Amino acid sequence: MAKHWLLLTLALGWSSAMSFAGLGSFHDHALANPLLYGRAVPPPLCNSTEISTMNMGSCVCREQQFGCSSPPMNCSVCPNSKGEFLTAFKNVTTCLGGCTDREASCQGCGLWFHSLCDCLKNPQWCNKTSGPIKKDTGPIWVLLSQPGAKENLTTTNERVSGILDTYEKPKFFDEGWEFSQSCYKPQEQALAMNSVRVRTHEQIHTHICKRNDAMYNFLGAENPNHYNSEDLTLVSNYPNNDGKGTDILCLVVKNGDPVKNFASALGQLFAKYPNTCQQRIGQAILQDKYKNTWACATNTTNGPLGLFCGK
Ligand SMILES: *[C@@H]1O[C@H](CO)[C@@H](O)[C@H](O)[C@H]1NC(C)=O
Ligand SMILES: *[C@@H]1O[C@H](CO)[C@@H](O)[C@H](O)[C@H]1NC(C)=O
Ligand SMILES: *[C@@H]1O[C@H](CO)[C@@H](O)[C@H](O)[C@H]1NC(C)=O
Ligand SMILES: *[C@@H]1O[C@H](CO)[C@@H](O)[C@H](O)[C@H]1NC(C)=O
Ligand SMILES: *[C@@H]1O[C@H](CO)[C@@H](O)[C@H](O)[C@H]1NC(C)=O
Ligand SMILES: *[C@H]1O[C@@H](CO)[C@H](O)[C@@H](O)[C@@H]1NC(C)=O
């Protein structure tokens, strides 16, 4: 079957082959050719269930998509001081629950249907994982490091949109943050997970970025003894520099050890600040020059990347 598909693709070109499968407009010559008709059906595109179960032996991954064919969503963020819900525009058609098959042609699900799919299908691009890439086993964490990509990310085949999915069942997501810490270089990089408000992909992912030197210097000057390794504590010295008043709240782990409870700590933060705008919360990890590892939540308008990632 794979051979037939290759030959068909070579003979007709991709778009005709797609039409043949009924996925595009129909071409008469495909029907008229008895050799092709009813035989070489191209492999289907991987669906969400196949990706989340790593059951991908007979499907192919989508190319990158742009925009979204169905009307994109305005996802509600949180009420402003007048009680009006604000919205964040997304290239997806559902705001909660991760990527569904109906969103396969949406840019905001490209991380799931294209990047993660490619990674699971091509282990040479996906050679750092928290477990084997094997169908119907439990979910794993993976490092997405496609050759030529301008940034590496970590993600998982557990289908969840992002940060607010992590704290109610924190074990798996605490492990995800640990996995991410095994993928970055703390001497020069930081980790960051965007808020609901600013993220552009609706599949959980952590950015591995060059660290922000201003934050590196700022945290290096903080006294770690004013913090603990369990709870996110308000950094009272942090300048509210986006003009609207924003907070960062951190826990710290000493001696270069990994943070093991970052998703759990987010749940404790929400319990302590029940009125916080959850859709503005982002999370990030950065190690200072004394090898203290700072794990922080932010509620800045533009998310944590601008604060923890540099250029
Ligand atoms: C996903 O694809 C598999 C294999 O083609 C199919 O059996 C399954 O029904 C599909 N799932 C959905 C939800 O369409
Ligand atoms: C949505 O898709 C369009 C078209 O590719 C793109 O220009 C825009 O930046 C995307 N918006 C978001 C929020 O991802
Ligand atoms: C999203 O919001 C924009 C700007 O407020 C509006 O023009 C657009 O119609 C909205 N789209 C949907 C699908 O609600
Ligand atoms: C992992 O993938 C990279 C390319 O992304 C490659 O250079 C490297 O050799 C691979 N390592 C292993 C152990 O396969
Ligand atoms: C991504 O990760 C790979 C494998 O660890 C590494 O070789 C590559 O330099 C990284 N890319 C970036 C942009 O950091
Ligand atoms: C972060 O945002 C500012 C302003 O938008 C609020 O004043 C803070 O209360 C808020 N901090 C938390 C923890 O919710």
PDB file of N, CA, C and O and ligand atoms in Angstrom, residues 44-51 55 58-59 101, ligand 1:
ATOM      1  N   PRO A  44      -4.638   7.734   5.295  1.00  0.00           N
ATOM      2  CA  PRO A  44      -5.370   8.862   5.874  1.00  0.00           C
ATOM      3  C   PRO A  44      -4.461   9.743   6.728  1.00  0.00           C
ATOM      4  O   PRO A  44      -3.395   9.308   7.175  1.00  0.00           O
ATOM      5  N   LEU A  45      -4.903  10.964   6.927  1.00  0.00           N
ATOM      6  CA  LEU A  45      -4.171  11.870   7.814  1.00  0.00           C
ATOM      7  C   LEU A  45      -4.433  11.445   9.254  1.00  0.00           C
ATOM      8  O   LEU A  45      -5.541  11.038   9.603  1.00  0.00           O
ATOM      9  N   CYS A  46      -3.411  11.539  10.082  1.00  0.00           N
ATOM     10  CA  CYS A  46      -3.538  11.080  11.473  1.00  0.00           C
ATOM     11  C   CYS A  46      -4.612  11.889  12.200  1.00  0.00           C
ATOM     12  O   CYS A  46      -4.621  13.127  12.129  1.00  0.00           O
ATOM     13  N   ASN A  47      -5.487  11.206  12.891  1.00  0.00           N
ATOM     14  CA  ASN A  47      -6.492  11.910  13.683  1.00  0.00           C
ATOM     15  C   ASN A  47      -6.038  12.008  15.146  1.00  0.00           C
ATOM     16  O   ASN A  47      -5.027  11.433  15.554  1.00  0.00           O
ATOM     17  N   SER A  48      -6.803  12.744  15.896  1.00  0.00           N
ATOM     18  CA  SER A  48      -6.430  13.050  17.277  1.00  0.00           C
ATOM     19  C   SER A  48      -6.289  11.790  18.132  1.00  0.00           C
ATOM     20  O   SER A  48      -5.380  11.698  18.966  1.00  0.00           O
ATOM     21  N   THR A  49      -7.184  10.830  17.921  1.00  0.00           N
ATOM     22  CA  THR A  49      -7.118   9.593  18.708  1.00  0.00           C
ATOM     23  C   THR A  49      -5.840   8.817  18.391  1.00  0.00           C
ATOM     24  O   THR A  49      -5.178   8.299  19.290  1.00  0.00           O
ATOM     25  N   GLU A  50      -5.495   8.760  17.111  1.00  0.00           N
ATOM     26  CA  GLU A  50      -4.271   8.052  16.729  1.00  0.00           C
ATOM     27  C   GLU A  50      -3.033   8.712  17.344  1.00  0.00           C
ATOM     28  O   GLU A  50      -2.113   8.028  17.778  1.00  0.00           O
ATOM     29  N   ILE A  51      -3.020  10.033  17.386  1.00  0.00           N
ATOM     30  CA  ILE A  51      -1.862  10.732  17.961  1.00  0.00           C
ATOM     31  C   ILE A  51      -1.809  10.484  19.469  1.00  0.00           C
ATOM     32  O   ILE A  51      -0.757  10.130  20.008  1.00  0.00           O
ATOM     33  N   ASN A  55      -0.824   5.497  17.937  1.00  0.00           N
ATOM     34  CA  ASN A  55      -1.212   4.386  17.071  1.00  0.00           C
ATOM     35  C   ASN A  55      -1.185   4.908  15.641  1.00  0.00           C
ATOM     36  O   ASN A  55      -2.216   5.156  15.031  1.00  0.00           O
ATOM     37  N   SER A  58      -0.470   3.582  10.289  1.00  0.00           N
ATOM     38  CA  SER A  58      -1.054   3.629   8.946  1.00  0.00           C
ATOM     39  C   SER A  58      -1.623   4.996   8.589  1.00  0.00           C
ATOM     40  O   SER A  58      -2.482   5.114   7.732  1.00  0.00           O
ATOM     41  N   CYS A  59      -1.129   6.038   9.246  1.00  0.00           N
ATOM     42  CA  CYS A  59      -1.606   7.375   8.866  1.00  0.00           C
ATOM     43  C   CYS A  59      -0.408   8.283   8.608  1.00  0.00           C
ATOM     44  O   CYS A  59       0.715   7.944   8.970  1.00  0.00           O
ATOM     45  N   ASP A 101     -10.597  16.661  16.155  1.00  0.00           N
ATOM     46  CA  ASP A 101     -10.429  16.407  14.726  1.00  0.00           C
ATOM     47  C   ASP A 101     -11.025  17.521  13.871  1.00  0.00           C
ATOM     48  O   ASP A 101     -10.563  17.761  12.764  1.00  0.00           O
TER      49      ASP A 101
HETATM   50  C1  LIG B   1      -9.178   7.772  13.727  1.00  0.00           C
HETATM   51  O1  LIG B   1      -8.634   6.933  12.728  1.00  0.00           O
HETATM   52  C2  LIG B   1      -8.799   5.539  12.986  1.00  0.00           C
HETATM   53  C3  LIG B   1      -8.023   4.761  11.924  1.00  0.00           C
HETATM   54  O2  LIG B   1      -8.343   5.215  10.652  1.00  0.00           O
HETATM   55  C4  LIG B   1     -10.281   5.209  12.990  1.00  0.00           C
HETATM   56  O3  LIG B   1     -10.468   3.842  13.266  1.00  0.00           O
HETATM   57  C5  LIG B   1     -10.968   6.052  14.044  1.00  0.00           C
HETATM   58  O4  LIG B   1     -12.357   5.846  13.975  1.00  0.00           O
HETATM   59  C6  LIG B   1     -10.676   7.533  13.825  1.00  0.00           C
HETATM   60  N1  LIG B   1     -11.203   8.273  14.958  1.00  0.00           N
HETATM   61  C7  LIG B   1     -12.083   9.234  14.798  1.00  0.00           C
HETATM   62  C8  LIG B   1     -12.565   9.876  16.058  1.00  0.00           C
HETATM   63  O5  LIG B   1     -12.459   9.601  13.707  1.00  0.00           O
END
